Amino acid sequence: MGFFDKLREKFKKKDKSLETYDSGLKESRDAFTNRLKKLSKKYSKINEEYFEEIEEILISADCGVSFTMKIMEELVEKAKKEKIDSPDEINELLFSIIFSSYLKDDEETNKDLSFDKKPEIILVCGVNGVGKTTTIAKLAHRYISLGKKVLLIAADTFRAGAKEQLTYWSEKINANIVSGKENSDPASVVYNGLEECKKNDYDLIIIDTAGRLQNKVNLMNELKKIGKVIEKEGFTLDESFLIIDATTGQNGVLQAKAFKEILPLTGIILTKMDGTSKGGIILSIKNELDIPVRFIGLGEKMDDLELFDLSKYIHGLIENE
Amino acid sequence: MAFEALTDKFSKIIKRLKGEHKLTESNMDSILKDIKLALLEADVNFKVVKDFIAKIKEKCLGLDVYDKLNPSEMVVKIVREELTTLLGSGKSDIFYQNNRTTKIMLVGLQGSGKTTTAAKLAYLLKSKLNKKVMLAACDVYRLAAIDQLKELANNIGVTLFEMGTNVSPVEIAKKADEAARLGLYDVLIIDTAGRLSIDEELMQELNDITNTIQIDEKLLVVDALSGQESLNVANSFNEKVGLTGVIMTKLDGDSRGGAALSIASATSLGIKFAGVGEKISDLDIFYPDRMADRILGMGDILTLVDKVSENIDEKEAKKSVNKLIEGRFTLDDMLKQMKQIQKMGSMKGLLKLIPGMPSISDEQQELLNKEMRNFEAIINSMTPEERENPSILKNSRKVRIAKGSGKTNADINRVLKKYDQMQMVMKQMKGKKGGMLPPGFKF
């Protein structure tokens, strides 16, 4: 059974989350997979030119030069070894190589929050404009729907209107929120939030932080301070998520590298995948820094944030309804 | 700062070029491949890269650079020309209406920085061009978008027009237009909600606004961190609403500026402004030709001169630059220079503008500040004669200065090395004559 058939077999029974994937990835599918399909119609047999076109498709999906080169090398080699020369089969081989390069040790991709202690603390960080605040609202909504008691800490005291934005959200989704004055020390807001947590019992705490470009040393140190406050107050930071916007170019690798130096990043949340960008940067990041994607934003609705599942993701990329 | 990595790559490539005695088609091919990879890694759209490489190849062939001695200068020139063309030449300004309100609408994807940019632009027009500016809040979708703009408008003392979130953006724009006209505002800046270019409904909304009131400038706000798709996004916004220009944001990140390069070269849209920092004053007018030089590691003296004239008395500046170039440059001048430069902002930002200067990190910046204090202590411990003519500094003098300043011999040598370096750079610049310095700085 080929790689695609195996995936299809696995998802014979459609579930709701698979539908979110399939519909959210429509734009990416149109641009990425259909381009591959067109390509395979254009060529009856593969040749060097065909490989070059695949290379271009990967580059234009923001997969990055080094990751693309690595994949192409493997593709050419395997095609030669297994004597594959039909374009359709090559395309399938390409997906299976990307798949196995991501899942080096067959680890699970859809790893949910563990909730093995109370409270579970998540810190969310990223550069400006990637969708941190909205994603936090979606995350909180997800766990409130599952019956968890959630506290939001609005530690973005820098951007005008950030506190208001999260406060409106907290009202919409019925989450408690602790926020501080504009331009106050974000670490002090976190401290206040933890005090609130000591008084009341929470399952989950999500900390929103200001967007910061990763090359701003002072702002990055501010994150370090937040981490210290959490530790000092006797809590542990369970998850640090970096939000990456699907439109991000190769700078995403530098972002992940810089944030990883400051915080023990446990995963990436990929946002805005419903747009025309392909989000290939996550492959680059996984390849270079081995940071997995944990959640994926597939649309503007509250329910459109899903646990990242590589099989579903690829299913969404290849399957036409 | 954007373009840094690209600059590094290009300077390596140029170094390599200069090292080749002869160019053959085969070593040229490998150099072109390096250029191609450098551009792709910088997120320049691959179609743009392909064209760029093809053009350079063609020009090199046309000029018959192969098998000639030292052809590297020619090739560097070609690359520079093409890069400048790539970025579009000349700056593109806002065209202001003289007898009515100039209306500017900002559009773009979610998170590109429209609201912040709207406020920065308002501040720029108000503070530098003395315009009477009104901001209109037409983002009724994102939670707290209006609060954000309100807060920003308040901070910079600009009038905000808003009608809450229960009114359609078209209606708000219409009323804002009336209010701006009646209030005799020079400029009205309309902030709109972020949207995907494939969202037909929301794209139609933008057209409804432009059909209702006459918009003079429709500017697309583009995130400099974005990848290959940025060009398609710009094209698709342009097709649907007919843009008049682009504002790049987050150029202070360490992105490699590929989005800017791609849009500037493959659309007819000029980049008018660039967001370069977190502060409200961090929006600059974008000069494409200067950017090409910066990418090639040739520095950006023009922007440096702008910064100098903004912060320093012009006469004083001319005097010191002239002195620098004529080689009558003393340690006193160097100290004065360094102090003045410090006044202009971070060394990090400024160094980038000077040809041949390496770039530095924030930690290095801190070290530099420390070094600056060292320099001051050391130079102040010298006699006037020594400052005028540092070449007389032999060991015994150095020992005295070290004692006087509480520093070591090595520290003093560092000062002297810096002095030599500065002179060297200026000598090189002198050699490059023409084009590098603005008319006010003749020598």
PDB file of C-alpha atoms in Angstrom, chain A residues 123 187 190-191 194 221-237 262-264:
ATOM      1  CA  LEU A 123       3.504  30.913  28.551  1.00  0.00           C
ATOM      2  CA  ALA A 187       6.752  40.149  35.634  1.00  0.00           C
ATOM      3  CA  VAL A 190       2.544  37.539  36.375  1.00  0.00           C
ATOM      4  CA  TYR A 191       3.260  37.720  40.107  1.00  0.00           C
ATOM      5  CA  LEU A 194       0.095  33.685  40.579  1.00  0.00           C
ATOM      6  CA  ASN A 221      15.428  39.416  29.049  1.00  0.00           C
ATOM      7  CA  GLU A 222      12.003  40.511  30.221  1.00  0.00           C
ATOM      8  CA  LEU A 223      10.773  37.006  29.319  1.00  0.00           C
ATOM      9  CA  LYS A 224      13.560  35.497  31.358  1.00  0.00           C
ATOM     10  CA  LYS A 225      12.393  37.536  34.325  1.00  0.00           C
ATOM     11  CA  ILE A 226       8.850  36.203  33.979  1.00  0.00           C
ATOM     12  CA  GLY A 227      10.264  32.680  34.078  1.00  0.00           C
ATOM     13  CA  LYS A 228      12.172  33.519  37.253  1.00  0.00           C
ATOM     14  CA  VAL A 229       9.098  34.940  38.982  1.00  0.00           C
ATOM     15  CA  ILE A 230       7.151  31.757  38.262  1.00  0.00           C
ATOM     16  CA  GLU A 231       9.921  29.649  39.749  1.00  0.00           C
ATOM     17  CA  LYS A 232      10.349  31.881  42.781  1.00  0.00           C
ATOM     18  CA  GLU A 233       6.662  31.668  43.569  1.00  0.00           C
ATOM     19  CA  GLY A 234       6.928  27.897  43.711  1.00  0.00           C
ATOM     20  CA  PHE A 235       5.280  27.143  40.388  1.00  0.00           C
ATOM     21  CA  THR A 236       6.668  25.404  37.334  1.00  0.00           C
ATOM     22  CA  LEU A 237       6.295  26.570  33.790  1.00  0.00           C
ATOM     23  CA  ILE A 262      15.543  32.332  26.669  1.00  0.00           C
ATOM     24  CA  LEU A 263      12.729  29.879  27.374  1.00  0.00           C
ATOM     25  CA  PRO A 264      12.477  26.098  27.381  1.00  0.00           C
TER      26      PRO A 264
END
